[in-house]
CSV table of C-alpha atoms in Angstrom, one decimal:
chain,number,residue,atom,x,y,z
K,15,MET,CA,50.1,1.0,-14.6
K,16,ARG,CA,47.9,2.9,-17.9
K,17,ARG,CA,49.5,3.8,-21.4
K,18,THR,CA,49.3,7.4,-22.6
K,19,VAL,CA,48.7,5.9,-26.6
K,20,ALA,CA,45.9,6.3,-28.4
K,21,ILE,CA,48.6,4.1,-31.1
K,22,ILE,CA,48.7,1.1,-28.7
K,23,ALA,CA,45.6,-0.3,-29.9
K,24,ALA,CA,45.2,-3.5,-30.9
K,25,ALA,CA,48.7,-4.5,-29.6
K,26,ALA,CA,48.8,-7.8,-27.0
K,27,ALA,CA,46.4,-9.6,-29.8
K,28,ALA,CA,47.8,-9.1,-32.4
K,29,MET,CA,51.1,-10.2,-31.5
K,30,LEU,CA,49.6,-12.9,-29.7
K,31,LEU,CA,48.0,-14.2,-32.2
K,32,SER,CA,50.3,-13.8,-35.4
K,33,ALA,CA,51.8,-17.2,-34.2
K,34,GLY,CA,48.2,-18.7,-36.3
K,35,ALA,CA,44.7,-19.8,-35.5
K,36,ALA,CA,45.7,-23.3,-34.0
K,37,PHE,CA,47.1,-21.7,-30.8
K,38,PRO,CA,45.0,-20.9,-28.2
K,39,ARG,CA,44.3,-17.1,-26.9
K,40,VAL,CA,46.2,-16.2,-24.8
K,41,ILE,CA,44.1,-14.2,-21.6
K,42,ASP,CA,46.5,-12.8,-20.4
K,43,GLY,CA,50.4,-13.0,-19.5
K,44,VAL,CA,54.2,-10.9,-19.9
K,45,VAL,CA,54.2,-10.0,-23.6
K,46,SER,CA,57.2,-8.0,-22.5
K,47,LEU,CA,59.8,-7.2,-20.4
K,48,VAL,CA,61.1,-4.1,-20.1
K,49,ASN,CA,65.2,-4.1,-18.3
K,50,GLU,CA,63.4,-7.4,-16.8
K,51,GLU,CA,60.3,-5.1,-16.1
K,52,PRO,CA,57.6,-6.9,-18.2
K,53,VAL,CA,54.9,-5.6,-19.5
K,54,THR,CA,51.0,-7.8,-19.4
K,55,PHE,CA,48.2,-8.2,-21.7
K,56,SER,CA,45.5,-7.2,-19.4
K,57,GLU,CA,47.4,-3.3,-19.2
K,58,VAL,CA,47.3,-3.3,-22.9
K,59,ARG,CA,43.8,-3.9,-23.2
K,60,GLU,CA,43.0,-1.4,-20.5
K,61,SER,CA,45.1,0.9,-22.7
K,62,VAL,CA,43.6,0.2,-25.6
K,63,SER,CA,39.9,0.7,-22.9
K,64,GLU,CA,41.4,4.1,-21.5
K,65,GLY,CA,43.1,5.8,-25.1
K,66,MET,CA,40.2,5.4,-27.8
K,67,GLY,CA,36.8,5.9,-25.0
K,68,ILE,CA,35.6,2.0,-25.8
K,69,PRO,CA,34.5,-0.3,-22.8
K,70,VAL,CA,37.3,-2.7,-21.9
K,71,GLY,CA,35.3,-5.7,-24.2
K,72,ASP,CA,35.3,-3.7,-26.8
K,73,ALA,CA,39.0,-3.5,-26.8
K,74,ASP,CA,39.8,-7.2,-26.3
K,75,ALA,CA,37.7,-7.8,-30.0
K,76,LEU,CA,40.0,-5.2,-31.1
K,77,LEU,CA,43.0,-6.7,-29.7
K,78,ARG,CA,42.1,-10.3,-30.9
K,79,GLU,CA,41.4,-8.7,-34.5
K,80,GLU,CA,44.6,-6.8,-35.2
K,81,ARG,CA,46.5,-8.7,-37.9
K,82,ASP,CA,48.9,-6.9,-39.3
K,83,PRO,CA,53.0,-7.2,-38.1
K,84,ARG,CA,53.9,-4.1,-38.8
K,85,ALA,CA,51.3,-2.6,-36.5
K,86,VAL,CA,52.1,-4.9,-34.2
K,87,LEU,CA,55.6,-3.8,-33.7
K,88,ARG,CA,54.7,-0.4,-33.0
K,89,TRP,CA,52.5,-0.3,-30.2
K,90,ILE,CA,54.8,-2.7,-28.2
K,91,GLU,CA,57.2,-0.3,-29.1
K,92,ALA,CA,55.1,2.4,-27.3
K,93,LEU,CA,54.6,0.1,-24.2
K,94,VAL,CA,58.0,-0.4,-24.3
K,95,ASP,CA,58.3,3.5,-24.6
K,96,SER,CA,56.9,4.4,-21.5
K,97,VAL,CA,58.4,1.7,-19.2
K,98,LEU,CA,62.1,3.0,-20.8
K,99,VAL,CA,60.2,7.1,-19.5
K,100,ARG,CA,59.4,6.1,-16.2
K,101,LYS,CA,62.2,4.1,-15.5
K,102,GLU,CA,64.0,6.9,-16.4
K,103,LEU,CA,63.0,9.7,-14.4
K,104,GLU,CA,62.7,7.6,-11.1
K,105,ARG,CA,66.8,6.9,-11.9
K,106,LEU,CA,66.7,11.0,-12.3
K,107,GLY,CA,64.6,11.4,-8.8
K,108,GLN,CA,61.4,13.1,-10.5
K,109,PRO,CA,59.3,10.0,-10.4
K,110,ILE,CA,55.7,10.2,-11.2
K,111,ALA,CA,53.3,9.3,-9.7
K,112,GLU,CA,50.6,6.2,-11.9
K,113,THR,CA,47.4,8.6,-11.5
K,114,GLU,CA,50.1,11.7,-13.4
K,115,TRP,CA,51.2,9.3,-16.5
K,116,GLN,CA,50.7,11.9,-19.0
K,117,MET,CA,52.5,14.4,-18.2
K,118,GLU,CA,56.0,11.4,-18.6
K,119,ARG,CA,56.7,13.1,-21.8
K,120,GLY,CA,57.0,16.9,-21.0
K,121,ALA,CA,58.4,15.6,-17.3
K,122,ILE,CA,61.8,13.7,-19.3
K,123,VAL,CA,62.5,16.5,-22.0
K,124,ARG,CA,62.6,18.6,-19.0
K,125,ALA,CA,64.8,17.4,-17.1
K,126,ARG,CA,66.8,15.7,-19.7
K,127,LYS,CA,66.9,18.2,-23.0
K,128,TYR,CA,65.1,21.9,-21.6
K,129,LYS,CA,67.9,24.1,-23.2
K,130,GLU,CA,67.1,22.7,-26.5
K,131,VAL,CA,63.9,23.1,-26.5
K,132,MET,CA,63.8,27.0,-25.6
K,133,VAL,CA,62.9,29.6,-28.7
K,134,THR,CA,63.6,33.5,-29.3
K,135,GLU,CA,60.7,35.5,-30.7
K,136,SER,CA,63.4,35.9,-33.6
K,137,GLU,CA,62.7,31.8,-34.2
K,138,VAL,CA,59.2,32.1,-34.0
K,139,ARG,CA,58.9,35.1,-37.1
K,140,ASP,CA,61.6,32.8,-39.0
K,141,TYR,CA,58.8,29.8,-38.5
K,142,PHE,CA,55.6,32.4,-39.1
K,143,ARG,CA,57.1,33.1,-42.5
K,144,GLU,CA,58.1,29.7,-43.2
K,145,SER,CA,54.4,28.6,-42.4
K,146,GLY,CA,52.7,31.8,-43.5
K,147,GLU,CA,50.8,29.8,-46.3
K,148,ARG,CA,48.8,29.0,-42.5
K,149,PHE,CA,47.4,32.5,-41.6
K,150,LEU,CA,46.9,34.0,-44.9
K,151,VAL,CA,43.1,36.1,-44.6
K,152,GLY,CA,40.4,35.3,-47.1
K,153,SER,CA,41.6,31.9,-48.7
K,154,LYS,CA,40.2,29.4,-49.8
K,155,VAL,CA,40.8,26.0,-48.9
K,156,ARG,CA,40.3,22.0,-50.9
K,157,LEU,CA,39.8,19.3,-48.1
K,158,GLU,CA,39.2,15.6,-47.6
K,159,THR,CA,38.2,15.0,-45.0
K,160,LEU,CA,37.1,11.4,-43.4
K,161,PHE,CA,34.2,11.9,-40.7
K,162,PHE,CA,32.3,9.2,-38.3
K,163,PRO,CA,29.7,10.5,-36.7
K,164,ILE,CA,29.4,9.4,-33.4
K,165,ASP,CA,26.3,9.6,-30.9
K,166,SER,CA,26.7,10.9,-27.9
K,167,ALA,CA,23.6,8.7,-26.4
K,168,PRO,CA,24.2,6.2,-23.9
K,169,SER,CA,22.9,3.8,-25.9
K,170,ALA,CA,24.9,4.6,-28.0
K,171,GLY,CA,27.8,2.8,-27.2
K,172,LEU,CA,28.5,-0.1,-29.0
K,173,ASP,CA,28.2,2.5,-32.0
K,174,ALA,CA,30.3,4.8,-30.9
K,175,ALA,CA,32.8,2.2,-29.9
K,176,GLN,CA,33.0,1.3,-33.3
K,177,ALA,CA,33.6,4.4,-34.8
K,178,ARG,CA,36.7,5.2,-32.5
K,179,ILE,CA,37.9,1.9,-33.5
K,180,ALA,CA,37.8,2.7,-37.6
K,181,LEU,CA,39.0,6.3,-36.9
K,182,GLN,CA,42.1,5.0,-35.3
K,183,GLN,CA,42.4,2.3,-38.1
K,184,ALA,CA,42.1,4.6,-40.3
K,185,ALA,CA,44.1,7.1,-39.2
K,186,GLU,CA,47.6,4.5,-39.2
K,187,ALA,CA,46.3,3.9,-42.7
K,188,VAL,CA,46.8,7.7,-43.9
K,189,ARG,CA,49.7,7.9,-41.4
K,190,SER,CA,51.1,4.9,-43.4
K,191,GLY,CA,50.6,6.3,-47.4
K,192,ARG,CA,47.0,5.3,-48.2
K,193,THR,CA,44.9,7.5,-49.8
K,194,PHE,CA,41.3,9.2,-48.0
K,195,ALA,CA,39.6,6.8,-50.4
K,196,GLU,CA,41.7,4.6,-49.5
K,197,ALA,CA,41.5,4.6,-45.9
K,198,GLU,CA,37.6,5.1,-46.5
K,199,ALA,CA,37.3,1.5,-47.8
K,200,LEU,CA,39.4,-0.1,-45.5
K,201,VAL,CA,37.8,1.1,-42.7
K,202,ARG,CA,34.0,0.4,-44.0
K,203,GLY,CA,34.0,-3.3,-42.9
K,204,THR,CA,33.9,-1.9,-38.8
K,205,PHE,CA,32.0,1.4,-39.2
K,206,PRO,CA,29.7,1.4,-42.2
K,207,LYS,CA,28.3,4.9,-41.3
K,208,VAL,CA,31.8,6.6,-41.8
K,209,GLN,CA,32.1,9.3,-44.6
K,210,PHE,CA,34.7,10.1,-47.0
K,211,HIS,CA,34.4,13.9,-49.0
K,212,ALA,CA,36.3,15.6,-51.2
K,213,ALA,CA,34.8,19.3,-52.3
K,214,GLY,CA,36.0,22.4,-54.1
K,215,PHE,CA,37.4,25.1,-53.0
K,216,VAL,CA,35.9,26.7,-49.3
K,217,THR,CA,36.7,30.1,-48.3
K,218,THR,CA,38.7,29.4,-44.6
K,219,GLU,CA,36.6,31.5,-42.4
K,220,ASP,CA,33.5,30.1,-43.8
K,221,LEU,CA,34.0,26.6,-42.2
K,222,LEU,CA,33.2,25.5,-38.8
K,223,PRO,CA,35.3,26.3,-35.9
K,224,ASP,CA,36.1,23.0,-35.2
K,225,LEU,CA,37.7,22.8,-38.8
K,226,GLN,CA,39.4,26.4,-38.7
K,227,ARG,CA,41.6,25.5,-36.1
K,228,GLU,CA,42.7,22.2,-38.1
K,229,VAL,CA,43.2,23.7,-41.2
K,230,ARG,CA,44.8,26.6,-39.7
K,231,ARG,CA,47.3,24.3,-38.5
K,232,LEU,CA,48.3,22.7,-41.9
K,233,ARG,CA,49.9,23.8,-45.1
K,234,ALA,CA,49.1,21.8,-48.0
K,235,GLY,CA,49.2,18.5,-48.1
K,236,GLU,CA,49.9,17.7,-44.8
K,237,ALA,CA,46.5,15.6,-42.9
K,238,SER,CA,45.8,16.0,-40.1
K,239,PRO,CA,44.9,13.8,-36.3
K,240,PRO,CA,42.0,12.7,-35.0
K,241,PHE,CA,39.8,15.5,-33.5
K,242,PHE,CA,36.5,15.3,-31.8
K,243,THR,CA,33.4,17.6,-32.7
K,244,GLU,CA,30.1,17.9,-30.5
K,245,ALA,CA,28.8,15.8,-34.1
K,246,GLY,CA,31.4,13.3,-34.0
K,247,ALA,CA,35.0,12.8,-35.5
K,248,PHE,CA,37.1,13.5,-38.5
K,249,LEU,CA,40.5,13.1,-40.6
K,250,LEU,CA,41.2,15.9,-42.1
K,251,ARG,CA,43.8,17.1,-45.1
K,252,VAL,CA,44.5,20.5,-46.4
K,253,VAL,CA,44.8,19.3,-50.6
K,254,GLU,CA,45.2,23.0,-52.3
K,255,ARG,CA,45.8,26.4,-50.7
K,256,GLN,CA,44.8,30.0,-52.5
K,257,GLY,CA,44.5,33.0,-53.0
K,258,GLY,CA,44.4,35.1,-49.7
K,259,THR,CA,46.2,38.5,-47.7
K,260,PRO,CA,49.2,37.3,-45.2
K,261,GLY,CA,48.5,37.4,-41.6
K,262,ASP,CA,49.3,39.0,-38.7
K,263,PHE,CA,52.4,38.2,-36.5
K,264,SER,CA,50.8,39.0,-33.2
K,265,ALA,CA,47.9,37.6,-33.8
K,266,VAL,CA,49.1,34.5,-33.6
K,267,LYS,CA,52.5,35.0,-31.5
K,268,ASP,CA,51.9,32.9,-28.5
K,269,ALA,CA,50.2,30.2,-30.2
K,270,LEU,CA,53.0,30.1,-32.6
K,271,THR,CA,55.5,30.0,-29.6
K,272,GLU,CA,53.9,27.2,-27.9
K,273,GLU,CA,53.7,25.6,-31.0
K,274,LEU,CA,57.4,25.7,-32.0
K,275,THR,CA,58.1,24.2,-28.7
K,276,ASP,CA,56.6,21.7,-29.2
K,277,ARG,CA,57.5,20.5,-32.3
K,278,ARG,CA,61.5,20.8,-30.2
K,279,SER,CA,60.1,19.0,-27.6
K,280,GLU,CA,58.5,16.1,-29.9
K,281,LYS,CA,62.2,16.2,-31.5
K,282,ALA,CA,64.0,16.2,-28.3
K,283,PHE,CA,61.2,13.0,-26.6
K,284,SER,CA,63.0,10.8,-29.8
K,285,ASP,CA,65.8,11.5,-28.9
K,286,ILE,CA,66.1,10.1,-25.7
K,287,LEU,CA,64.0,7.6,-26.7
K,288,SER,CA,66.6,6.4,-29.2
K,289,GLU,CA,68.9,7.2,-26.3
K,290,LEU,CA,67.1,5.1,-23.9
K,291,ARG,CA,66.4,2.0,-26.6
K,292,ARG,CA,70.4,1.9,-27.3
K,293,ALA,CA,71.1,1.1,-23.8
K,294,ALA,CA,68.3,-0.9,-22.9
K,295,SER,CA,67.9,-4.4,-22.7
K,296,ILE,CA,64.6,-4.9,-24.5
K,297,ASP,CA,62.6,-8.8,-24.7
K,298,VAL,CA,59.5,-9.1,-27.2
K,299,ARG,CA,57.4,-12.0,-27.0
K,300,LEU,CA,56.4,-13.3,-29.7
């Protein structure tokens, strides 16, 4: 049973080992019951491997090293959510095949809250005005970045795995409120090649295309999720913007329509999960 999450990255072993080193490591077994359906350690390990693009052995090592109990709860919740969504789709007569597990989120939103996520052109125009700073032409931005160089050569497998592990750890640290500098210090032991940059102002159009794309998704103060380029992986934060002239709505209308729809879908999905959790029997076996 696959799970769609890069965020489940270390759930099982942390859960199993949090009680202390005196207990033997569990190789496999039931780690949670969701309406009597089991979730096993091996399923979590496979999900970590697939979601992070690392070998199963590296995923297993990552699972054994995680110690943060707050992260454990979030990761277990992600697994529980996947089971709840799949079961609800089956109840609605719209089951998702195992090979199409990535479609679960969209399918449940369409089935339960389709009308609520639709947007009008007027709403998109309002959204454009609210997000106007993102589309300024000729503006300058001041950024903070964390860069994780990943060699694409086959011989660099271990190095790439460590980079991906550190990337997820840094992203989790930033989400929890740590600064980029603090996140860099936190993951340097896992991946010593990580690079933290806090440069001065640069014109948005002078950035690499991959960075431009992410910058235009963010308002000042917001951070990106992890993203990948040919050179490696990044986390990015827009610290400040200055200057520039207003952009053209027609040039970004389609992209903003999709973005606003996605945001509403996220909200609808969160509401659906809350409803499913309240009605479910969930047993996490610590």
